[in-house]
């Protein structure tokens, strides 16, 4: 935590700015350790403050070890105005990606300082995971993989997608998740063609492929996993062929991950294989995204991102093919970029599983 605060203080010195302010839940958590829902971080060149109200003071004192905890009795903006006067601040950096226009104006009015608009300062630091973060992410992955085993043991023909999602989300909580890292996607049969088909009331039928895309939060860190499996012998041979093509692309994409390679180059690998297989237009999303405190964060593995991968980044690799009216396939692993290549956090098999056979 101390290192994270120091990184911000270095940024402040380099930019000739007196303080950095955030209420963004992920950046706030990253810079303070606070896991609650209301509060603000103010880091000056000399101090780190955490400001919250009565409801969260005890929690903040326990979680924000490196910050001076301040309980306010009016508004966060007002409390910061007082700190600005006490500390003789003249400029405060704010995260314009996370402020509404209205709230920006509130801060401008309340603070006796110049606002210094910033973007992606903490997000860029967050891209590189430290060892303590990697430990938590591995645990989040372990939970979701165990939940996947449970899903395979639980799913039955005739079961509604939403009931399977509920069972999975309950199970992950039971084994240590604080909750799902996003709404569980269960897309069976023709719904598999919806890349983000949230679990519906459709029943899962024999002969269908089922795509489940889900994740767990563990101590603030997210996992994100997708598998496609068959319930009974797949009715569509075309979908089985598609499965093998997606698997080939996914495995090649994972293998390609290494420090120094650009994000785009990983997308090139998966997209190249799928395009060669004849399904380029049916792979309409990017290959993957960064993962950490947020389930989608930097860097994105896309055609427009030339950023080189660096050790400590965690990214998903998740190509898919979606054929309207027929169905779809997606396979996703969470991958750590290491000094020499990559480490796949996931161990669950990726061969096509045919249940009840
Ligand atoms: Mn994902």
mmCIF file of C-alpha atoms and ligand atoms in Angstrom:
data_model
loop_
_atom_site.group_PDB
_atom_site.id
_atom_site.type_symbol
_atom_site.label_atom_id
_atom_site.label_comp_id
_atom_site.label_asym_id
_atom_site.label_seq_id
_atom_site.Cartn_x
_atom_site.Cartn_y
_atom_site.Cartn_z
ATOM 1 C CA UNK A 1 0.000 0.000 0.000
ATOM 2 C CA UNK A 2 2.814 2.343 0.920
ATOM 3 C CA UNK A 3 4.427 1.809 -2.498
ATOM 4 C CA UNK A 4 1.147 2.631 -4.209
ATOM 5 C CA UNK A 5 0.830 5.883 -2.287
ATOM 6 C CA UNK A 6 4.441 6.726 -3.098
ATOM 7 C CA UNK A 7 3.790 6.103 -6.804
ATOM 8 C CA UNK A 8 1.036 8.721 -6.686
ATOM 9 C CA UNK A 9 3.286 11.128 -4.772
ATOM 10 C CA UNK A 10 5.939 10.700 -7.456
ATOM 11 C CA UNK A 11 3.304 11.479 -10.072
ATOM 12 C CA UNK A 12 2.327 14.618 -8.137
ATOM 13 C CA UNK A 13 5.917 15.843 -7.961
ATOM 14 C CA UNK A 14 6.492 15.157 -11.656
ATOM 15 C CA UNK A 15 3.351 17.067 -12.575
ATOM 16 C CA UNK A 16 3.808 19.888 -10.121
ATOM 17 C CA UNK A 17 0.505 19.107 -8.491
ATOM 18 C CA UNK A 18 -0.306 19.274 -4.754
ATOM 19 C CA UNK A 19 -2.739 16.387 -4.302
ATOM 20 C CA UNK A 20 -4.589 13.502 -5.945
ATOM 21 C CA UNK A 21 -8.275 12.839 -5.293
ATOM 22 C CA UNK A 22 -10.454 9.831 -6.048
ATOM 23 C CA UNK A 23 -13.788 8.371 -5.054
ATOM 24 C CA UNK A 24 -13.681 5.675 -7.746
ATOM 25 C CA UNK A 25 -14.303 2.402 -5.848
ATOM 26 C CA UNK A 26 -11.486 0.453 -7.545
ATOM 27 C CA UNK A 27 -8.844 3.166 -7.410
ATOM 28 C CA UNK A 28 -9.888 4.015 -3.860
ATOM 29 C CA UNK A 29 -9.524 0.379 -2.826
ATOM 30 C CA UNK A 30 -6.158 0.164 -4.580
ATOM 31 C CA UNK A 31 -4.751 3.265 -2.901
ATOM 32 C CA UNK A 32 -6.209 2.792 0.589
ATOM 33 C CA UNK A 33 -7.312 -0.806 1.166
ATOM 34 C CA UNK A 34 -10.882 0.366 1.846
ATOM 35 C CA UNK A 35 -13.477 -2.146 0.696
ATOM 36 C CA UNK A 36 -16.597 -0.195 1.672
ATOM 37 C CA UNK A 37 -18.866 1.787 -0.609
ATOM 38 C CA UNK A 38 -18.473 5.448 0.394
ATOM 39 C CA UNK A 39 -15.310 7.428 0.935
ATOM 40 C CA UNK A 40 -12.557 9.370 -0.746
ATOM 41 C CA UNK A 41 -8.794 9.211 -1.009
ATOM 42 C CA UNK A 42 -6.762 12.415 -0.905
ATOM 43 C CA UNK A 43 -3.030 11.959 -1.329
ATOM 44 C CA UNK A 44 -0.811 15.007 -0.931
ATOM 45 C CA UNK A 45 2.929 15.086 -1.536
ATOM 46 C CA UNK A 46 3.407 14.371 2.176
ATOM 47 C CA UNK A 47 0.293 12.589 3.485
ATOM 48 C CA UNK A 48 -2.441 10.138 2.568
ATOM 49 C CA UNK A 49 -5.957 10.830 3.853
ATOM 50 C CA UNK A 50 -9.021 8.656 3.785
ATOM 51 C CA UNK A 51 -12.249 10.560 4.302
ATOM 52 C CA UNK A 52 -15.546 8.884 5.052
ATOM 53 C CA UNK A 53 -18.634 9.255 7.240
ATOM 54 C CA UNK A 54 -19.778 7.729 10.524
ATOM 55 C CA UNK A 55 -21.079 4.549 8.866
ATOM 56 C CA UNK A 56 -17.603 3.558 7.648
ATOM 57 C CA UNK A 57 -15.169 5.075 10.150
ATOM 58 C CA UNK A 58 -14.488 1.857 12.050
ATOM 59 C CA UNK A 59 -14.039 -0.105 8.831
ATOM 60 C CA UNK A 60 -11.725 2.551 7.404
ATOM 61 C CA UNK A 61 -9.580 2.575 10.544
ATOM 62 C CA UNK A 62 -9.177 -1.191 10.248
ATOM 63 C CA UNK A 63 -8.576 -1.329 6.487
ATOM 64 C CA UNK A 64 -6.700 1.901 5.693
ATOM 65 C CA UNK A 65 -3.484 1.228 7.592
ATOM 66 C CA UNK A 66 -1.382 3.738 5.671
ATOM 67 C CA UNK A 67 -3.896 6.609 5.636
ATOM 68 C CA UNK A 68 -5.027 9.229 8.108
ATOM 69 C CA UNK A 69 -8.730 8.463 8.536
ATOM 70 C CA UNK A 70 -11.010 11.484 8.724
ATOM 71 C CA UNK A 71 -14.700 11.323 9.568
ATOM 72 C CA UNK A 72 -16.673 14.097 7.901
ATOM 73 C CA UNK A 73 -20.064 15.434 9.003
ATOM 74 C CA UNK A 74 -21.176 17.242 5.844
ATOM 75 C CA UNK A 75 -19.912 16.156 2.418
ATOM 76 C CA UNK A 76 -16.731 14.635 1.060
ATOM 77 C CA UNK A 77 -16.218 17.752 -1.059
ATOM 78 C CA UNK A 78 -16.497 20.025 1.981
ATOM 79 C CA UNK A 79 -14.124 17.870 4.032
ATOM 80 C CA UNK A 80 -11.561 18.029 1.239
ATOM 81 C CA UNK A 81 -11.965 21.800 1.025
ATOM 82 C CA UNK A 82 -10.976 22.005 4.690
ATOM 83 C CA UNK A 83 -7.981 19.715 4.144
ATOM 84 C CA UNK A 84 -6.958 21.861 1.178
ATOM 85 C CA UNK A 85 -6.845 24.944 3.384
ATOM 86 C CA UNK A 86 -5.006 23.134 6.226
ATOM 87 C CA UNK A 87 -2.419 21.735 3.799
ATOM 88 C CA UNK A 88 -2.214 24.935 1.708
ATOM 89 C CA UNK A 89 -3.036 23.040 -1.471
ATOM 90 C CA UNK A 90 -3.329 24.996 -4.699
ATOM 91 C CA UNK A 91 -4.006 22.179 -7.200
ATOM 92 C CA UNK A 92 -5.791 18.834 -6.836
ATOM 93 C CA UNK A 93 -5.728 16.136 -9.510
ATOM 94 C CA UNK A 94 -9.120 14.584 -10.243
ATOM 95 C CA UNK A 95 -10.048 11.587 -12.380
ATOM 96 C CA UNK A 96 -12.226 12.952 -15.149
ATOM 97 C CA UNK A 97 -13.032 9.430 -16.391
ATOM 98 C CA UNK A 98 -14.979 8.903 -13.180
ATOM 99 C CA UNK A 99 -16.652 12.265 -12.552
ATOM 100 C CA UNK A 100 -19.983 13.414 -13.912
ATOM 101 C CA UNK A 101 -19.998 16.926 -15.324
ATOM 102 C CA UNK A 102 -22.276 17.940 -12.445
ATOM 103 C CA UNK A 103 -19.971 16.556 -9.770
ATOM 104 C CA UNK A 104 -16.932 18.159 -11.397
ATOM 105 C CA UNK A 105 -18.728 21.476 -11.059
ATOM 106 C CA UNK A 106 -19.553 20.737 -7.412
ATOM 107 C CA UNK A 107 -15.869 20.125 -6.676
ATOM 108 C CA UNK A 108 -14.814 23.210 -8.613
ATOM 109 C CA UNK A 109 -17.171 25.313 -6.540
ATOM 110 C CA UNK A 110 -16.408 23.720 -3.167
ATOM 111 C CA UNK A 111 -12.610 23.653 -3.385
ATOM 112 C CA UNK A 112 -10.402 26.719 -3.016
ATOM 113 C CA UNK A 113 -7.954 25.226 -5.539
ATOM 114 C CA UNK A 114 -7.384 24.617 -9.236
ATOM 115 C CA UNK A 115 -8.634 21.255 -10.454
ATOM 116 C CA UNK A 116 -6.059 19.283 -12.428
ATOM 117 C CA UNK A 117 -7.827 16.853 -14.790
ATOM 118 C CA UNK A 118 -6.157 13.437 -15.071
ATOM 119 C CA UNK A 119 -6.900 10.169 -16.814
ATOM 120 C CA UNK A 120 -5.688 6.603 -16.242
ATOM 121 C CA UNK A 121 -3.055 7.458 -13.598
ATOM 122 C CA UNK A 122 -4.051 4.743 -11.116
ATOM 123 C CA UNK A 123 -5.408 2.462 -13.838
ATOM 124 C CA UNK A 124 -1.998 2.361 -15.509
ATOM 125 C CA UNK A 125 -0.295 1.470 -12.225
ATOM 126 C CA UNK A 126 -2.959 -1.179 -11.601
ATOM 127 C CA UNK A 127 -2.128 -2.950 -14.875
ATOM 128 C CA UNK A 128 0.994 -4.464 -13.300
ATOM 129 C CA UNK A 129 -0.019 -6.815 -10.509
ATOM 130 C CA UNK A 130 2.142 -7.246 -7.426
ATOM 131 C CA UNK A 131 2.656 -10.606 -5.748
ATOM 132 C CA UNK A 132 -0.013 -9.997 -3.073
ATOM 133 C CA UNK A 133 -2.548 -9.271 -5.802
ATOM 134 C CA UNK A 134 -1.567 -12.349 -7.807
ATOM 135 C CA UNK A 135 -2.158 -14.527 -4.730
ATOM 136 C CA UNK A 136 -5.714 -13.161 -4.397
ATOM 137 C CA UNK A 137 -6.406 -13.540 -8.116
ATOM 138 C CA UNK A 138 -5.268 -17.167 -8.048
ATOM 139 C CA UNK A 139 -7.685 -17.799 -5.215
ATOM 140 C CA UNK A 140 -10.517 -16.153 -7.207
ATOM 141 C CA UNK A 141 -9.639 -18.462 -10.118
ATOM 142 C CA UNK A 142 -9.524 -21.513 -7.852
ATOM 143 C CA UNK A 143 -13.032 -20.681 -6.629
ATOM 144 C CA UNK A 144 -14.455 -20.303 -10.135
ATOM 145 C CA UNK A 145 -12.837 -23.504 -11.373
ATOM 146 C CA UNK A 146 -14.285 -25.434 -8.454
ATOM 147 C CA UNK A 147 -17.646 -23.832 -9.234
ATOM 148 C CA UNK A 148 -17.304 -24.986 -12.843
ATOM 149 C CA UNK A 149 -16.887 -28.578 -11.639
ATOM 150 C CA UNK A 150 -20.031 -28.105 -9.587
ATOM 151 C CA UNK A 151 -21.856 -26.771 -12.669
ATOM 152 C CA UNK A 152 -20.882 -29.855 -14.680
ATOM 153 C CA UNK A 153 -22.187 -32.060 -11.872
ATOM 154 C CA UNK A 154 -25.408 -30.073 -11.495
ATOM 155 C CA UNK A 155 -26.653 -29.243 -14.997
ATOM 156 C CA UNK A 156 -29.486 -31.430 -16.309
ATOM 157 C CA UNK A 157 -31.612 -31.313 -19.450
ATOM 158 C CA UNK A 158 -34.798 -29.414 -18.635
ATOM 159 C CA UNK A 159 -33.054 -27.039 -16.228
ATOM 160 C CA UNK A 160 -33.524 -23.314 -16.867
ATOM 161 C CA UNK A 161 -30.386 -21.263 -17.582
ATOM 162 C CA UNK A 162 -31.261 -18.853 -14.764
ATOM 163 C CA UNK A 163 -31.562 -21.701 -12.252
ATOM 164 C CA UNK A 164 -28.132 -22.998 -13.214
ATOM 165 C CA UNK A 165 -26.722 -19.474 -12.817
ATOM 166 C CA UNK A 166 -28.314 -19.143 -9.380
ATOM 167 C CA UNK A 167 -26.887 -22.492 -8.265
ATOM 168 C CA UNK A 168 -23.433 -21.482 -9.504
ATOM 169 C CA UNK A 169 -23.519 -18.095 -7.783
ATOM 170 C CA UNK A 170 -24.697 -19.645 -4.516
ATOM 171 C CA UNK A 171 -21.999 -22.298 -4.706
ATOM 172 C CA UNK A 172 -19.173 -19.834 -5.326
ATOM 173 C CA UNK A 173 -20.242 -17.864 -2.254
ATOM 174 C CA UNK A 174 -20.335 -21.037 -0.200
ATOM 175 C CA UNK A 175 -16.702 -21.775 -1.051
ATOM 176 C CA UNK A 176 -15.362 -18.301 -0.301
ATOM 177 C CA UNK A 177 -16.330 -15.804 -3.006
ATOM 178 C CA UNK A 178 -17.757 -12.514 -1.775
ATOM 179 C CA UNK A 179 -20.019 -12.745 -4.823
ATOM 180 C CA UNK A 180 -19.994 -13.156 -8.589
ATOM 181 C CA UNK A 181 -17.685 -10.697 -10.363
ATOM 182 C CA UNK A 182 -20.507 -10.024 -12.890
ATOM 183 C CA UNK A 183 -23.927 -11.428 -13.783
ATOM 184 C CA UNK A 184 -23.449 -15.031 -14.811
ATOM 185 C CA UNK A 185 -23.877 -15.726 -18.510
ATOM 186 C CA UNK A 186 -25.505 -19.034 -19.413
ATOM 187 C CA UNK A 187 -26.316 -19.331 -23.104
ATOM 188 C CA UNK A 188 -27.625 -22.681 -24.367
ATOM 189 C CA UNK A 189 -28.532 -23.860 -27.853
ATOM 190 C CA UNK A 190 -29.405 -20.977 -30.197
ATOM 191 C CA UNK A 191 -28.773 -18.471 -27.374
ATOM 192 C CA UNK A 192 -25.092 -19.405 -27.569
ATOM 193 C CA UNK A 193 -24.944 -17.009 -30.511
ATOM 194 C CA UNK A 194 -25.454 -14.121 -28.071
ATOM 195 C CA UNK A 195 -21.912 -13.321 -26.873
ATOM 196 C CA UNK A 196 -23.295 -11.863 -23.642
ATOM 197 C CA UNK A 197 -26.479 -13.857 -23.234
ATOM 198 C CA UNK A 198 -27.318 -13.368 -19.604
ATOM 199 C CA UNK A 199 -28.934 -16.488 -18.126
ATOM 200 C CA UNK A 200 -32.581 -16.540 -19.241
ATOM 201 C CA UNK A 201 -35.644 -18.650 -18.519
ATOM 202 C CA UNK A 202 -34.837 -20.875 -21.499
ATOM 203 C CA UNK A 203 -34.426 -24.522 -20.546
ATOM 204 C CA UNK A 204 -31.271 -26.391 -21.438
ATOM 205 C CA UNK A 205 -32.038 -29.290 -23.785
ATOM 206 C CA UNK A 206 -30.271 -32.517 -24.712
ATOM 207 C CA UNK A 207 -28.029 -32.088 -27.727
ATOM 208 C CA UNK A 208 -27.290 -28.421 -27.031
ATOM 209 C CA UNK A 209 -24.010 -26.716 -26.370
ATOM 210 C CA UNK A 210 -24.000 -24.518 -23.263
ATOM 211 C CA UNK A 211 -21.654 -21.555 -22.803
ATOM 212 C CA UNK A 212 -21.126 -20.427 -19.230
ATOM 213 C CA UNK A 213 -19.146 -17.235 -18.597
ATOM 214 C CA UNK A 214 -18.788 -16.344 -14.953
ATOM 215 C CA UNK A 215 -16.389 -15.132 -12.323
ATOM 216 C CA UNK A 216 -15.856 -14.759 -8.603
ATOM 217 C CA UNK A 217 -14.723 -11.872 -6.449
ATOM 218 C CA UNK A 218 -12.249 -12.803 -3.738
ATOM 219 C CA UNK A 219 -11.087 -10.001 -1.420
ATOM 220 C CA UNK A 220 -11.851 -7.496 -4.155
ATOM 221 C CA UNK A 221 -10.129 -9.354 -7.005
ATOM 222 C CA UNK A 222 -11.991 -10.891 -9.934
ATOM 223 C CA UNK A 223 -11.697 -14.093 -11.898
ATOM 224 C CA UNK A 224 -13.342 -14.540 -15.302
ATOM 225 C CA UNK A 225 -13.878 -17.931 -16.919
ATOM 226 C CA UNK A 226 -15.750 -19.243 -19.938
ATOM 227 C CA UNK A 227 -16.319 -22.827 -20.977
ATOM 228 C CA UNK A 228 -18.641 -24.362 -23.532
ATOM 229 C CA UNK A 229 -19.814 -27.934 -22.989
ATOM 230 C CA UNK A 230 -22.378 -30.265 -24.515
ATOM 231 C CA UNK A 231 -25.395 -31.721 -22.743
ATOM 232 C CA UNK A 232 -25.715 -35.084 -24.450
ATOM 233 C CA UNK A 233 -24.348 -35.762 -27.927
ATOM 234 C CA UNK A 234 -24.275 -32.440 -29.799
ATOM 235 C CA UNK A 235 -27.081 -32.211 -32.340
ATOM 236 C CA UNK A 236 -25.047 -29.951 -34.630
ATOM 237 C CA UNK A 237 -21.861 -31.210 -36.209
ATOM 238 C CA UNK A 238 -21.115 -27.699 -37.374
ATOM 239 C CA UNK A 239 -20.991 -26.536 -33.742
ATOM 240 C CA UNK A 240 -18.560 -29.310 -32.881
ATOM 241 C CA UNK A 241 -16.314 -28.149 -35.722
ATOM 242 C CA UNK A 242 -16.654 -24.598 -34.467
ATOM 243 C CA UNK A 243 -15.701 -25.781 -31.000
ATOM 244 C CA UNK A 244 -12.455 -27.257 -32.249
ATOM 245 C CA UNK A 245 -11.649 -24.120 -34.212
ATOM 246 C CA UNK A 246 -12.233 -21.870 -31.194
ATOM 247 C CA UNK A 247 -10.146 -24.173 -29.018
ATOM 248 C CA UNK A 248 -7.281 -24.073 -31.523
ATOM 249 C CA UNK A 249 -7.435 -20.274 -31.637
ATOM 250 C CA UNK A 250 -7.682 -19.969 -27.846
ATOM 251 C CA UNK A 251 -4.721 -22.259 -27.187
ATOM 252 C CA UNK A 252 -2.603 -20.465 -29.789
ATOM 253 C CA UNK A 253 -3.580 -17.116 -28.250
ATOM 254 C CA UNK A 254 -2.514 -18.276 -24.791
ATOM 255 C CA UNK A 255 0.763 -19.662 -26.159
ATOM 256 C CA UNK A 256 1.482 -16.323 -27.815
ATOM 257 C CA UNK A 257 1.388 -14.364 -24.548
ATOM 258 C CA UNK A 258 4.851 -13.072 -23.644
ATOM 259 C CA UNK A 259 6.407 -9.840 -22.415
ATOM 260 C CA UNK A 260 7.190 -7.437 -25.228
ATOM 261 C CA UNK A 261 4.488 -8.773 -27.543
ATOM 262 C CA UNK A 262 1.822 -6.199 -28.293
ATOM 263 C CA UNK A 263 -1.799 -6.633 -27.262
ATOM 264 C CA UNK A 264 -2.716 -6.451 -30.945
ATOM 265 C CA UNK A 265 -0.370 -9.318 -31.804
ATOM 266 C CA UNK A 266 -2.275 -11.671 -29.474
ATOM 267 C CA UNK A 267 -5.544 -10.645 -31.128
ATOM 268 C CA UNK A 268 -3.900 -11.240 -34.523
ATOM 269 C CA UNK A 269 -3.134 -14.845 -33.545
ATOM 270 C CA UNK A 270 -6.660 -15.856 -32.482
ATOM 271 C CA UNK A 271 -8.330 -13.839 -35.232
ATOM 272 C CA UNK A 272 -6.004 -15.261 -37.869
ATOM 273 C CA UNK A 273 -6.922 -18.853 -37.003
ATOM 274 C CA UNK A 274 -10.648 -18.146 -36.832
ATOM 275 C CA UNK A 275 -10.601 -16.162 -40.083
ATOM 276 C CA UNK A 276 -8.671 -18.929 -41.821
ATOM 277 C CA UNK A 277 -11.294 -21.374 -40.563
ATOM 278 C CA UNK A 278 -13.970 -19.297 -42.297
ATOM 279 C CA UNK A 279 -15.589 -17.606 -39.300
ATOM 280 C CA UNK A 280 -13.856 -14.219 -39.168
ATOM 281 C CA UNK A 281 -17.086 -12.191 -39.228
ATOM 282 C CA UNK A 282 -18.599 -14.441 -36.529
ATOM 283 C CA UNK A 283 -15.802 -13.457 -34.107
ATOM 284 C CA UNK A 284 -16.994 -9.911 -33.544
ATOM 285 C CA UNK A 285 -15.339 -9.018 -30.249
ATOM 286 C CA UNK A 286 -11.793 -8.556 -29.009
ATOM 287 C CA UNK A 287 -9.599 -11.431 -27.842
ATOM 288 C CA UNK A 288 -9.443 -10.420 -24.212
ATOM 289 C CA UNK A 289 -9.005 -7.810 -21.525
ATOM 290 C CA UNK A 290 -7.080 -7.043 -18.401
ATOM 291 C CA UNK A 291 -8.361 -8.435 -15.123
ATOM 292 C CA UNK A 292 -7.840 -7.383 -11.521
ATOM 293 C CA UNK A 293 -9.953 -5.328 -9.152
ATOM 294 C CA UNK A 294 -12.260 -4.866 -12.133
ATOM 295 C CA UNK A 295 -13.454 -7.648 -14.337
ATOM 296 C CA UNK A 296 -12.686 -5.517 -17.389
ATOM 297 C CA UNK A 297 -9.658 -3.273 -17.106
ATOM 298 C CA UNK A 298 -6.552 -2.364 -19.066
ATOM 299 C CA UNK A 299 -5.017 -3.629 -21.224
ATOM 300 C CA UNK A 300 -7.453 -4.806 -23.904
ATOM 301 C CA UNK A 301 -6.217 -7.410 -26.358
ATOM 302 C CA UNK A 302 -7.579 -5.673 -29.418
ATOM 303 C CA UNK A 303 -6.594 -4.564 -32.906
ATOM 304 C CA UNK A 304 -6.203 -0.966 -31.774
ATOM 305 C CA UNK A 305 -3.937 -1.541 -28.753
ATOM 306 C CA UNK A 306 -0.234 -1.515 -29.630
ATOM 307 C CA UNK A 307 0.853 -1.557 -25.974
ATOM 308 C CA UNK A 308 3.468 -4.257 -25.279
ATOM 309 C CA UNK A 309 2.598 -6.824 -22.634
ATOM 310 C CA UNK A 310 4.646 -6.532 -19.443
ATOM 311 C CA UNK A 311 5.368 -9.000 -16.647
ATOM 312 C CA UNK A 312 2.657 -8.698 -13.994
ATOM 313 C CA UNK A 313 -0.200 -8.000 -16.379
ATOM 314 C CA UNK A 314 -3.140 -10.385 -16.130
ATOM 315 C CA UNK A 315 -5.268 -10.767 -19.251
ATOM 316 C CA UNK A 316 -8.041 -13.020 -20.457
ATOM 317 C CA UNK A 317 -7.795 -14.892 -23.750
ATOM 318 C CA UNK A 318 -11.327 -15.615 -24.944
ATOM 319 C CA UNK A 319 -12.020 -15.952 -28.637
ATOM 320 C CA UNK A 320 -15.491 -17.072 -29.689
ATOM 321 C CA UNK A 321 -17.642 -17.805 -32.724
ATOM 322 C CA UNK A 322 -21.345 -16.922 -32.851
ATOM 323 C CA UNK A 323 -23.670 -18.112 -35.613
ATOM 324 C CA UNK A 324 -27.105 -16.562 -35.497
ATOM 325 C CA UNK A 325 -29.861 -19.157 -35.281
ATOM 326 C CA UNK A 326 -27.397 -21.984 -34.621
ATOM 327 C CA UNK A 327 -25.403 -21.231 -31.490
ATOM 328 C CA UNK A 328 -21.917 -20.360 -30.377
ATOM 329 C CA UNK A 329 -18.719 -21.287 -28.581
ATOM 330 C CA UNK A 330 -16.348 -19.302 -26.369
ATOM 331 C CA UNK A 331 -13.432 -20.491 -24.232
ATOM 332 C CA UNK A 332 -11.649 -18.201 -21.763
ATOM 333 C CA UNK A 333 -8.642 -18.491 -19.473
ATOM 334 C CA UNK A 334 -6.958 -15.939 -17.186
ATOM 335 C CA UNK A 335 -3.278 -15.504 -18.024
ATOM 336 C CA UNK A 336 -0.435 -13.861 -16.108
ATOM 337 C CA UNK A 337 2.382 -12.350 -18.171
ATOM 338 C CA UNK A 338 5.672 -13.506 -16.617
ATOM 339 C CA UNK A 339 9.307 -12.541 -17.201
ATOM 340 C CA UNK A 340 9.742 -15.339 -19.700
ATOM 341 C CA UNK A 341 6.268 -15.934 -21.104
ATOM 342 C CA UNK A 342 3.023 -16.637 -19.343
ATOM 343 C CA UNK A 343 1.366 -18.572 -16.537
ATOM 344 C CA UNK A 344 -2.148 -19.853 -17.105
ATOM 345 C CA UNK A 345 -4.059 -19.490 -13.829
ATOM 346 C CA UNK A 346 -6.600 -21.998 -15.103
ATOM 347 C CA UNK A 347 -6.317 -25.758 -15.065
ATOM 348 C CA UNK A 348 -9.845 -26.863 -16.096
ATOM 349 C CA UNK A 349 -9.796 -29.045 -19.226
ATOM 350 C CA UNK A 350 -10.689 -27.440 -22.526
ATOM 351 C CA UNK A 351 -11.486 -30.531 -24.602
ATOM 352 C CA UNK A 352 -15.174 -30.696 -25.482
ATOM 353 C CA UNK A 353 -16.981 -32.248 -22.534
ATOM 354 C CA UNK A 354 -20.104 -34.199 -23.491
ATOM 355 C CA UNK A 355 -22.212 -34.738 -20.390
ATOM 356 C CA UNK A 356 -24.405 -37.782 -19.834
ATOM 357 C CA UNK A 357 -22.730 -39.798 -22.512
HETATM 358 MN MN1 LIG B 1 -13.910 -12.023 -19.991
#
